[in-house]
Amino acid sequence: MAGKPPQSDPVQDAPQVAEPKHAAAGLPAIGHTLRIAQRQMGVKRTALTLLRVNQKDGFDCPGCAWPEPEHRHTAEFCENGAKAVAEEATLRRVTPDFFAAHPVSDLATRSGYWLGQQGRLTHPMYLAEGADRYEAVPWERAFDIIAEELTGLDSPDEALFYTSGRTSNEAAFLYQLFAREFGTNNLPDCSNMCHESSGSALNETIGIGKGSVLLDDLYQADLIIVAGQNPGTNHPRMLSALEKAKSNGARIITVNPLPEAGMERFKNPQTPQGMFKGAALTDLFLQIRIGGDQALFRLLNKLILETEGAVDEAFVGEHTHGYEEFAEAARAADWDETLTATGLTRAQIDEALSMVLASKRTIVCWAMGLTQHKHSVPTIREVVNFLLLRGNIGRPGAGVCPVRGHSNVQGDRTMGIFERPAPAFLDALEKEFGFAPPRGHGYDVVRAIRAMRDDKAKVFFAMGGNFVSASPDTEVTEAAMRRARLTVHVSTKLNRSHAVTGARALILPTLGRTERDLQGGGEQFVTVEDSMGMVHASRGRLDPASTQLLSEPAIVCRLARRVLGEDSRTPWEEFEKDYATVRDRIARVVPGFDDFNARVADPAGFALPHAPRDERRFPTATGKANFTAAPVEYPKLPEGRLLLQTLRSHDQYNTTIYGLDDRYRGIKNGRRVVLVNPEDARELGLADGSYTDLVSEWKDGVERRAAGFRVVHYPTARGCAAAYYPETNVLVPLDATADTSNTPASKSVVVRLEQSTTN
Ligand SMILES: Nc1nc2c(c(=O)[nH]1)N[C@H]1C(S)=C(S)[C@@H](COP(=O)(O)OP(=O)(O)OC[C@H]3O[C@@H](n4cnc5c(=O)[nH]c(N)nc54)[C@H](O)[C@@H]3O)O[C@H]1N2
Ligand SMILES: Nc1nc2c(c(=O)[nH]1)N[C@H]1C(S)=C(S)[C@@H](COP(=O)(O)OP(=O)(O)OC[C@H]3O[C@@H](n4cnc5c(=O)[nH]c(N)nc54)[C@H](O)[C@@H]3O)O[C@H]1N2
Ligand SMILES: [Mo]
């Protein structure tokens, strides 16, 4: 039997620190996974469930968006995928009795870890105005309450419909359809905090906001640059792909302020030799300063331009626009400035250049280390310049590879979860469903928080996620949420967003990926799109955590019928019964989904079209791939300050905390740690093991403080620090966002370290 959740929530944070590891996965990974999984689900369910992850008749792993290889091992099993599954398939339950014992005022004092560990939500729960306890309500009453508040608004734009990235294509399509029939484009999503900068940069330069490589391209590449990403923790299955690429002769450059164990050496748990010795992955490690990437790629571009025969002139001539202006800016790149911005040496950059010039097929992969800075969009555009120069887009073994986070975040966007939908998408919706969708832009995450703060938005509805913990500026966000009339969360697990509510609140419990979805039309499956634009089916097999759960599509359909009533000509009832009827509509609205139902029957799924990848066609404003020439930016710090990045430990999934260890970084039993370069620490007088407050400095002059962090001397780049999210979100100012994409700049927060007020 699985163990009980923790009853009390003591201050568990007592970090113990050892040397960081230099290899990822291997035997310790398997032992660790099984311990966490068995604690949640017991031995038998652990074995049964883990065998079904990413198998052809199974469910899509609710962990990351990394694609599945064609030829799977019995279990394309990864430690952190298994933890994500165990969190969902847990045998622990949060019942109405739990809410009777724990008023909201109590839940609000609990840690995110404690809340998540309580188990799966079982009943729709309602918090009445002025009440301190959630009480069970029938579903129909829950929909009545939402309808009451929505129809009482002065304008549909006073409602917000947030989406996290686990929502299936079918649910996402229905959800945006409902929001637009209701009359608003207020569809903020987790992508706004995640890869929005990638989408902004790629749309403008290559005409599509998605990556241009498939798994096979990785296997054929000569050079793979992994910048601003920690795959050993966040995309563990990517390590197998990198290992295979290496055995085919690829070389790897890692660009990161931290030496991450996974990129150093990978012990493949699928092979006996891998298990013990492992493969070295990184050939060249560029330990860059936070925010130095644009300067690095700009200088590499200058050096390529100065090398005889290095530019792919035929490609540049035929397929690109803006070359002259870009080349002029690149030629002006300055060595000294680049060395300052990056903290790298001339020899390192020369070595990188020689690897770049030796490669005929280059791929650049990146994640949050590139997207969450003020100048993220120009940084990613510079990566595109770099690839365009040598013709590395639209040929095998080459291209852009933004590695997505949530397992269906890319699919949700494809389905129209976007506050700034393309007119062509709205035209297609209008034609198919016969209503006039709103045309004005809606709020993204940051604007949604401001709208609640300023009483311009009054109903907040979330399809998954944990908005208050994931968003920046925690105190501002929580105060904004509390101003809402009604907050509604469609959720699988308890989290802080259920405890920081509007005047009224609802929790609507839903099925997870692992669970059987039985509707009037029989057993249903859903579909997802991975990071490489592959679409495939996902079918849950476990019995639902409670008989009261509704699927996400069913919740949207019932809500839509209740709210829109006779006004809607959309067949919501039919959609709820049979998701194939939803897919038929998707096929008629979203390009690339023709014959959706037939094609998704192939267990391997199908690839969505990608004009630059497939035919070197660039659907941009100029009809070509666009070079760009933004000024180089990099963070400049006042004396005695550090630049803090807020990142993930090995034992968390975003705001869901699995445990208190970060094994590869040598941290155990605690999350309130700040990693500081030993030289910087010495200059600041911070001994290893001492305690400090992190105080963020922003031009609004407001003091944002996160108290009581244990200092860990750690080999990060000079001037840089790192601490875990979401504990540090309180430090990220709401207005500190990336230009163009408006993504919170949660990887570059200027902080001073002050004598601790709590330890
Ligand atoms: N197990 C697990 N899997 C996950 C998640 C999870 O929380 N847990 N989250 C999912 C989600 S939603 C996402 S978006 C992804 C996130 O995947 P990652 O982006 O890998 O996640 P982070 O922990 O934010 O790591 C950021 C990395 O960028 C580096 N970095 C920071 N600043 C800079 C910089 O200025 N330049 C460069 N070159 N590097 C920098 C950091 O040192 C770190 O290695 O993972 C997904 N998968
Ligand atoms: N400081 C800082 N802040 C960040 C980041 C950072 O690096 N630093 N990263 C940002 C990024 S990349 C992202 S993507 C966001 C993440 O933001 P979110 O996606 O909003 O947050 P999660 O923690 O992934 O959401 C977890 C909750 O989702 C619910 N859930 C899980 N599975 C399902 C399901 O199948 N259906 C439904 N309906 N609910 C489900 C559970 O109730 C769980 O508590 O955070 C962002 N915030
Ligand atoms: Mo993300």
mmCIF file with all atom_site columns, C-alpha atoms in Angstrom, residues 317-473:
data_model
loop_
_atom_site.group_PDB
_atom_site.id
_atom_site.type_symbol
_atom_site.label_atom_id
_atom_site.label_alt_id
_atom_site.label_comp_id
_atom_site.label_asym_id
_atom_site.label_entity_id
_atom_site.label_seq_id
_atom_site.pdbx_PDB_ins_code
_atom_site.Cartn_x
_atom_site.Cartn_y
_atom_site.Cartn_z
_atom_site.occupancy
_atom_site.B_iso_or_equiv
_atom_site.pdbx_formal_charge
_atom_site.auth_seq_id
_atom_site.auth_comp_id
_atom_site.auth_asym_id
_atom_site.auth_atom_id
_atom_site.pdbx_PDB_model_num
ATOM 1   C CA . GLY A 1 317 ? 20.656  35.046 -51.914 1.00 0.00 ? 317 GLY A CA 1
ATOM 2   C CA . GLU A 1 318 ? 17.664  32.911 -52.720 1.00 0.00 ? 318 GLU A CA 1
ATOM 3   C CA . HIS A 1 319 ? 15.836  32.614 -49.409 1.00 0.00 ? 319 HIS A CA 1
ATOM 4   C CA . THR A 1 320 ? 16.620  35.531 -47.117 1.00 0.00 ? 320 THR A CA 1
ATOM 5   C CA . HIS A 1 321 ? 15.884  39.192 -46.635 1.00 0.00 ? 321 HIS A CA 1
ATOM 6   C CA . GLY A 1 322 ? 17.717  41.884 -44.661 1.00 0.00 ? 322 GLY A CA 1
ATOM 7   C CA . TYR A 1 323 ? 21.212  40.448 -45.060 1.00 0.00 ? 323 TYR A CA 1
ATOM 8   C CA . GLU A 1 324 ? 23.060  43.717 -45.714 1.00 0.00 ? 324 GLU A CA 1
ATOM 9   C CA . GLU A 1 325 ? 21.752  45.498 -42.664 1.00 0.00 ? 325 GLU A CA 1
ATOM 10  C CA . PHE A 1 326 ? 22.414  42.472 -40.489 1.00 0.00 ? 326 PHE A CA 1
ATOM 11  C CA . ALA A 1 327 ? 25.938  42.011 -41.860 1.00 0.00 ? 327 ALA A CA 1
ATOM 12  C CA . GLU A 1 328 ? 26.779  45.618 -41.110 1.00 0.00 ? 328 GLU A CA 1
ATOM 13  C CA . ALA A 1 329 ? 25.628  45.232 -37.500 1.00 0.00 ? 329 ALA A CA 1
ATOM 14  C CA . ALA A 1 330 ? 27.460  41.918 -37.126 1.00 0.00 ? 330 ALA A CA 1
ATOM 15  C CA . ARG A 1 331 ? 30.723  43.305 -38.515 1.00 0.00 ? 331 ARG A CA 1
ATOM 16  C CA . ALA A 1 332 ? 30.592  45.945 -35.795 1.00 0.00 ? 332 ALA A CA 1
ATOM 17  C CA . ALA A 1 333 ? 30.582  43.279 -33.035 1.00 0.00 ? 333 ALA A CA 1
ATOM 18  C CA . ASP A 1 334 ? 33.310  43.970 -30.542 1.00 0.00 ? 334 ASP A CA 1
ATOM 19  C CA . TRP A 1 335 ? 35.581  41.329 -28.998 1.00 0.00 ? 335 TRP A CA 1
ATOM 20  C CA . ASP A 1 336 ? 36.087  43.115 -25.686 1.00 0.00 ? 336 ASP A CA 1
ATOM 21  C CA . GLU A 1 337 ? 32.423  43.839 -25.216 1.00 0.00 ? 337 GLU A CA 1
ATOM 22  C CA . THR A 1 338 ? 31.611  40.215 -25.995 1.00 0.00 ? 338 THR A CA 1
ATOM 23  C CA . LEU A 1 339 ? 34.151  38.926 -23.505 1.00 0.00 ? 339 LEU A CA 1
ATOM 24  C CA . THR A 1 340 ? 32.612  41.189 -20.852 1.00 0.00 ? 340 THR A CA 1
ATOM 25  C CA . ALA A 1 341 ? 29.051  40.191 -21.701 1.00 0.00 ? 341 ALA A CA 1
ATOM 26  C CA . THR A 1 342 ? 29.771  36.472 -21.809 1.00 0.00 ? 342 THR A CA 1
ATOM 27  C CA . GLY A 1 343 ? 32.603  36.044 -19.299 1.00 0.00 ? 343 GLY A CA 1
ATOM 28  C CA . LEU A 1 344 ? 34.217  33.712 -21.828 1.00 0.00 ? 344 LEU A CA 1
ATOM 29  C CA . THR A 1 345 ? 37.806  33.707 -23.092 1.00 0.00 ? 345 THR A CA 1
ATOM 30  C CA . ARG A 1 346 ? 38.997  34.393 -26.616 1.00 0.00 ? 346 ARG A CA 1
ATOM 31  C CA . ALA A 1 347 ? 40.293  30.842 -26.858 1.00 0.00 ? 347 ALA A CA 1
ATOM 32  C CA . GLN A 1 348 ? 36.894  29.388 -26.001 1.00 0.00 ? 348 GLN A CA 1
ATOM 33  C CA . ILE A 1 349 ? 35.145  31.462 -28.647 1.00 0.00 ? 349 ILE A CA 1
ATOM 34  C CA . ASP A 1 350 ? 37.794  30.550 -31.211 1.00 0.00 ? 350 ASP A CA 1
ATOM 35  C CA . GLU A 1 351 ? 37.286  26.891 -30.430 1.00 0.00 ? 351 GLU A CA 1
ATOM 36  C CA . ALA A 1 352 ? 33.520  27.270 -30.768 1.00 0.00 ? 352 ALA A CA 1
ATOM 37  C CA . LEU A 1 353 ? 34.040  28.969 -34.119 1.00 0.00 ? 353 LEU A CA 1
ATOM 38  C CA . SER A 1 354 ? 36.192  26.168 -35.443 1.00 0.00 ? 354 SER A CA 1
ATOM 39  C CA . MET A 1 355 ? 33.508  23.638 -34.471 1.00 0.00 ? 355 MET A CA 1
ATOM 40  C CA . VAL A 1 356 ? 30.864  25.781 -36.164 1.00 0.00 ? 356 VAL A CA 1
ATOM 41  C CA . LEU A 1 357 ? 32.912  26.070 -39.353 1.00 0.00 ? 357 LEU A CA 1
ATOM 42  C CA . ALA A 1 358 ? 33.629  22.339 -39.410 1.00 0.00 ? 358 ALA A CA 1
ATOM 43  C CA . SER A 1 359 ? 29.909  21.544 -39.306 1.00 0.00 ? 359 SER A CA 1
ATOM 44  C CA . LYS A 1 360 ? 27.753  21.267 -42.400 1.00 0.00 ? 360 LYS A CA 1
ATOM 45  C CA . ARG A 1 361 ? 24.614  20.567 -40.377 1.00 0.00 ? 361 ARG A CA 1
ATOM 46  C CA . THR A 1 362 ? 24.030  22.542 -37.207 1.00 0.00 ? 362 THR A CA 1
ATOM 47  C CA . ILE A 1 363 ? 21.103  22.524 -34.786 1.00 0.00 ? 363 ILE A CA 1
ATOM 48  C CA . VAL A 1 364 ? 20.580  24.946 -31.915 1.00 0.00 ? 364 VAL A CA 1
ATOM 49  C CA . CYS A 1 365 ? 18.406  23.695 -29.017 1.00 0.00 ? 365 CYS A CA 1
ATOM 50  C CA . TRP A 1 366 ? 17.260  25.994 -26.243 1.00 0.00 ? 366 TRP A CA 1
ATOM 51  C CA . ALA A 1 367 ? 14.773  26.404 -23.419 1.00 0.00 ? 367 ALA A CA 1
ATOM 52  C CA . MET A 1 368 ? 14.159  28.827 -20.546 1.00 0.00 ? 368 MET A CA 1
ATOM 53  C CA . GLY A 1 369 ? 17.789  29.999 -20.292 1.00 0.00 ? 369 GLY A CA 1
ATOM 54  C CA . LEU A 1 370 ? 17.213  31.913 -23.541 1.00 0.00 ? 370 LEU A CA 1
ATOM 55  C CA . THR A 1 371 ? 13.537  32.874 -23.274 1.00 0.00 ? 371 THR A CA 1
ATOM 56  C CA . GLN A 1 372 ? 13.167  34.540 -19.869 1.00 0.00 ? 372 GLN A CA 1
ATOM 57  C CA . HIS A 1 373 ? 15.263  37.700 -20.191 1.00 0.00 ? 373 HIS A CA 1
ATOM 58  C CA . LYS A 1 374 ? 14.470  41.276 -21.185 1.00 0.00 ? 374 LYS A CA 1
ATOM 59  C CA . HIS A 1 375 ? 16.295  40.794 -24.492 1.00 0.00 ? 375 HIS A CA 1
ATOM 60  C CA . SER A 1 376 ? 15.175  37.234 -25.191 1.00 0.00 ? 376 SER A CA 1
ATOM 61  C CA . VAL A 1 377 ? 13.492  37.977 -28.503 1.00 0.00 ? 377 VAL A CA 1
ATOM 62  C CA . PRO A 1 378 ? 16.570  39.650 -30.060 1.00 0.00 ? 378 PRO A CA 1
ATOM 63  C CA . THR A 1 379 ? 18.705  36.853 -28.564 1.00 0.00 ? 379 THR A CA 1
ATOM 64  C CA . ILE A 1 380 ? 16.694  34.159 -30.324 1.00 0.00 ? 380 ILE A CA 1
ATOM 65  C CA . ARG A 1 381 ? 16.636  36.212 -33.506 1.00 0.00 ? 381 ARG A CA 1
ATOM 66  C CA . GLU A 1 382 ? 20.432  36.249 -33.333 1.00 0.00 ? 382 GLU A CA 1
ATOM 67  C CA . VAL A 1 383 ? 20.388  32.447 -33.114 1.00 0.00 ? 383 VAL A CA 1
ATOM 68  C CA . VAL A 1 384 ? 18.275  32.476 -36.282 1.00 0.00 ? 384 VAL A CA 1
ATOM 69  C CA . ASN A 1 385 ? 20.786  34.827 -37.989 1.00 0.00 ? 385 ASN A CA 1
ATOM 70  C CA . PHE A 1 386 ? 23.509  32.369 -37.001 1.00 0.00 ? 386 PHE A CA 1
ATOM 71  C CA . LEU A 1 387 ? 21.698  29.425 -38.593 1.00 0.00 ? 387 LEU A CA 1
ATOM 72  C CA . LEU A 1 388 ? 20.611  31.321 -41.712 1.00 0.00 ? 388 LEU A CA 1
ATOM 73  C CA . LEU A 1 389 ? 24.168  32.449 -42.457 1.00 0.00 ? 389 LEU A CA 1
ATOM 74  C CA . ARG A 1 390 ? 25.281  28.903 -43.183 1.00 0.00 ? 390 ARG A CA 1
ATOM 75  C CA . GLY A 1 391 ? 21.984  27.715 -44.649 1.00 0.00 ? 391 GLY A CA 1
ATOM 76  C CA . ASN A 1 392 ? 21.125  25.661 -41.579 1.00 0.00 ? 392 ASN A CA 1
ATOM 77  C CA . ILE A 1 393 ? 17.350  25.821 -41.892 1.00 0.00 ? 393 ILE A CA 1
ATOM 78  C CA . GLY A 1 394 ? 15.313  23.566 -44.098 1.00 0.00 ? 394 GLY A CA 1
ATOM 79  C CA . ARG A 1 395 ? 17.799  20.802 -44.695 1.00 0.00 ? 395 ARG A CA 1
ATOM 80  C CA . PRO A 1 396 ? 18.343  17.477 -42.931 1.00 0.00 ? 396 PRO A CA 1
ATOM 81  C CA . GLY A 1 397 ? 20.352  17.569 -39.731 1.00 0.00 ? 397 GLY A CA 1
ATOM 82  C CA . ALA A 1 398 ? 19.955  21.321 -39.267 1.00 0.00 ? 398 ALA A CA 1
ATOM 83  C CA . GLY A 1 399 ? 17.583  23.860 -37.790 1.00 0.00 ? 399 GLY A CA 1
ATOM 84  C CA . VAL A 1 400 ? 16.025  25.586 -34.790 1.00 0.00 ? 400 VAL A CA 1
ATOM 85  C CA . CYS A 1 401 ? 14.938  23.451 -31.847 1.00 0.00 ? 401 CYS A CA 1
ATOM 86  C CA . PRO A 1 402 ? 13.141  25.311 -29.067 1.00 0.00 ? 402 PRO A CA 1
ATOM 87  C CA . VAL A 1 403 ? 12.492  22.508 -26.575 1.00 0.00 ? 403 VAL A CA 1
ATOM 88  C CA . ARG A 1 404 ? 8.997   22.966 -25.166 1.00 0.00 ? 404 ARG A CA 1
ATOM 89  C CA . GLY A 1 405 ? 7.957   22.513 -21.589 1.00 0.00 ? 405 GLY A CA 1
ATOM 90  C CA . HIS A 1 406 ? 4.506   21.148 -20.838 1.00 0.00 ? 406 HIS A CA 1
ATOM 91  C CA . SER A 1 407 ? 3.587   18.014 -22.745 1.00 0.00 ? 407 SER A CA 1
ATOM 92  C CA . ASN A 1 408 ? 0.934   19.707 -24.914 1.00 0.00 ? 408 ASN A CA 1
ATOM 93  C CA . VAL A 1 409 ? 1.790   23.373 -24.678 1.00 0.00 ? 409 VAL A CA 1
ATOM 94  C CA . GLN A 1 410 ? 2.608   23.462 -28.383 1.00 0.00 ? 410 GLN A CA 1
ATOM 95  C CA . GLY A 1 411 ? -0.648  21.721 -29.314 1.00 0.00 ? 411 GLY A CA 1
ATOM 96  C CA . ASP A 1 412 ? -2.705  24.111 -27.203 1.00 0.00 ? 412 ASP A CA 1
ATOM 97  C CA . ARG A 1 413 ? -1.338  27.023 -29.197 1.00 0.00 ? 413 ARG A CA 1
ATOM 98  C CA . THR A 1 414 ? -2.009  25.211 -32.470 1.00 0.00 ? 414 THR A CA 1
ATOM 99  C CA . MET A 1 415 ? -5.626  24.785 -31.302 1.00 0.00 ? 415 MET A CA 1
ATOM 100 C CA . GLY A 1 416 ? -6.045  28.528 -30.839 1.00 0.00 ? 416 GLY A CA 1
ATOM 101 C CA . ILE A 1 417 ? -5.149  29.093 -27.185 1.00 0.00 ? 417 ILE A CA 1
ATOM 102 C CA . PHE A 1 418 ? -3.677  32.524 -27.842 1.00 0.00 ? 418 PHE A CA 1
ATOM 103 C CA . GLU A 1 419 ? -4.666  36.007 -26.808 1.00 0.00 ? 419 GLU A CA 1
ATOM 104 C CA . ARG A 1 420 ? -3.598  37.403 -30.182 1.00 0.00 ? 420 ARG A CA 1
ATOM 105 C CA . PRO A 1 421 ? -5.092  34.936 -32.681 1.00 0.00 ? 421 PRO A CA 1
ATOM 106 C CA . ALA A 1 422 ? -4.261  35.265 -36.372 1.00 0.00 ? 422 ALA A CA 1
ATOM 107 C CA . PRO A 1 423 ? -7.128  36.726 -38.439 1.00 0.00 ? 423 PRO A CA 1
ATOM 108 C CA . ALA A 1 424 ? -7.032  33.632 -40.692 1.00 0.00 ? 424 ALA A CA 1
ATOM 109 C CA . PHE A 1 425 ? -7.731  31.404 -37.690 1.00 0.00 ? 425 PHE A CA 1
ATOM 110 C CA . LEU A 1 426 ? -10.697 33.540 -36.626 1.00 0.00 ? 426 LEU A CA 1
ATOM 111 C CA . ASP A 1 427 ? -12.019 33.567 -40.199 1.00 0.00 ? 427 ASP A CA 1
ATOM 112 C CA . ALA A 1 428 ? -11.923 29.774 -40.237 1.00 0.00 ? 428 ALA A CA 1
ATOM 113 C CA . LEU A 1 429 ? -13.743 29.584 -36.886 1.00 0.00 ? 429 LEU A CA 1
ATOM 114 C CA . GLU A 1 430 ? -16.370 32.010 -38.127 1.00 0.00 ? 430 GLU A CA 1
ATOM 115 C CA . LYS A 1 431 ? -16.946 30.031 -41.290 1.00 0.00 ? 431 LYS A CA 1
ATOM 116 C CA . GLU A 1 432 ? -17.165 26.697 -39.505 1.00 0.00 ? 432 GLU A CA 1
ATOM 117 C CA . PHE A 1 433 ? -19.291 27.706 -36.503 1.00 0.00 ? 433 PHE A CA 1
ATOM 118 C CA . GLY A 1 434 ? -21.299 30.628 -37.839 1.00 0.00 ? 434 GLY A CA 1
ATOM 119 C CA . PHE A 1 435 ? -20.629 33.231 -35.172 1.00 0.00 ? 435 PHE A CA 1
ATOM 120 C CA . ALA A 1 436 ? -18.481 36.350 -35.235 1.00 0.00 ? 436 ALA A CA 1
ATOM 121 C CA . PRO A 1 437 ? -15.445 35.796 -32.992 1.00 0.00 ? 437 PRO A CA 1
ATOM 122 C CA . PRO A 1 438 ? -14.043 38.868 -31.208 1.00 0.00 ? 438 PRO A CA 1
ATOM 123 C CA . ARG A 1 439 ? -11.190 40.427 -33.185 1.00 0.00 ? 439 ARG A CA 1
ATOM 124 C CA . GLY A 1 440 ? -9.421  42.569 -30.592 1.00 0.00 ? 440 GLY A CA 1
ATOM 125 C CA . HIS A 1 441 ? -6.370  41.249 -28.743 1.00 0.00 ? 441 HIS A CA 1
ATOM 126 C CA . GLY A 1 442 ? -6.926  39.757 -25.299 1.00 0.00 ? 442 GLY A CA 1
ATOM 127 C CA . TYR A 1 443 ? -4.766  39.756 -22.173 1.00 0.00 ? 443 TYR A CA 1
ATOM 128 C CA . ASP A 1 444 ? -1.651  37.612 -21.797 1.00 0.00 ? 444 ASP A CA 1
ATOM 129 C CA . VAL A 1 445 ? -0.578  36.438 -18.311 1.00 0.00 ? 445 VAL A CA 1
ATOM 130 C CA . VAL A 1 446 ? 1.061   39.672 -17.180 1.00 0.00 ? 446 VAL A CA 1
ATOM 131 C CA . ARG A 1 447 ? -1.746  41.821 -18.576 1.00 0.00 ? 447 ARG A CA 1
ATOM 132 C CA . ALA A 1 448 ? -4.329  39.510 -16.999 1.00 0.00 ? 448 ALA A CA 1
ATOM 133 C CA . ILE A 1 449 ? -2.765  40.084 -13.579 1.00 0.00 ? 449 ILE A CA 1
ATOM 134 C CA . ARG A 1 450 ? -2.834  43.845 -14.121 1.00 0.00 ? 450 ARG A CA 1
ATOM 135 C CA . ALA A 1 451 ? -6.461  43.617 -15.265 1.00 0.00 ? 451 ALA A CA 1
ATOM 136 C CA . MET A 1 452 ? -7.484  41.860 -12.037 1.00 0.00 ? 452 MET A CA 1
ATOM 137 C CA . ARG A 1 453 ? -5.407  44.264 -9.982  1.00 0.00 ? 453 ARG A CA 1
ATOM 138 C CA . ASP A 1 454 ? -7.156  47.211 -11.662 1.00 0.00 ? 454 ASP A CA 1
ATOM 139 C CA . ASP A 1 455 ? -10.658 45.663 -11.448 1.00 0.00 ? 455 ASP A CA 1
ATOM 140 C CA . LYS A 1 456 ? -10.907 45.322 -15.214 1.00 0.00 ? 456 LYS A CA 1
ATOM 141 C CA . ALA A 1 457 ? -11.259 41.542 -15.012 1.00 0.00 ? 457 ALA A CA 1
ATOM 142 C CA . LYS A 1 458 ? -13.532 39.847 -12.486 1.00 0.00 ? 458 LYS A CA 1
ATOM 143 C CA . VAL A 1 459 ? -13.832 36.186 -13.343 1.00 0.00 ? 459 VAL A CA 1
ATOM 144 C CA . PHE A 1 460 ? -10.720 34.023 -13.554 1.00 0.00 ? 460 PHE A CA 1
ATOM 145 C CA . PHE A 1 461 ? -11.112 30.518 -14.981 1.00 0.00 ? 461 PHE A CA 1
ATOM 146 C CA . ALA A 1 462 ? -8.103  28.168 -15.210 1.00 0.00 ? 462 ALA A CA 1
ATOM 147 C CA . MET A 1 463 ? -7.904  25.028 -17.310 1.00 0.00 ? 463 MET A CA 1
ATOM 148 C CA . GLY A 1 464 ? -5.171  23.426 -15.201 1.00 0.00 ? 464 GLY A CA 1
ATOM 149 C CA . GLY A 1 465 ? -2.006  24.977 -13.832 1.00 0.00 ? 465 GLY A CA 1
ATOM 150 C CA . ASN A 1 466 ? -1.230  26.915 -10.693 1.00 0.00 ? 466 ASN A CA 1
ATOM 151 C CA . PHE A 1 467 ? -1.536  30.538 -11.707 1.00 0.00 ? 467 PHE A CA 1
ATOM 152 C CA . VAL A 1 468 ? -0.648  32.278 -8.454  1.00 0.00 ? 468 VAL A CA 1
ATOM 153 C CA . SER A 1 469 ? 2.518   30.268 -7.872  1.00 0.00 ? 469 SER A CA 1
ATOM 154 C CA . ALA A 1 470 ? 3.721   30.182 -11.477 1.00 0.00 ? 470 ALA A CA 1
ATOM 155 C CA . SER A 1 471 ? 3.218   33.894 -12.123 1.00 0.00 ? 471 SER A CA 1
ATOM 156 C CA . PRO A 1 472 ? 5.749   36.587 -11.221 1.00 0.00 ? 472 PRO A CA 1
ATOM 157 C CA . ASP A 1 473 ? 5.558   39.041 -8.331  1.00 0.00 ? 473 ASP A CA 1
#
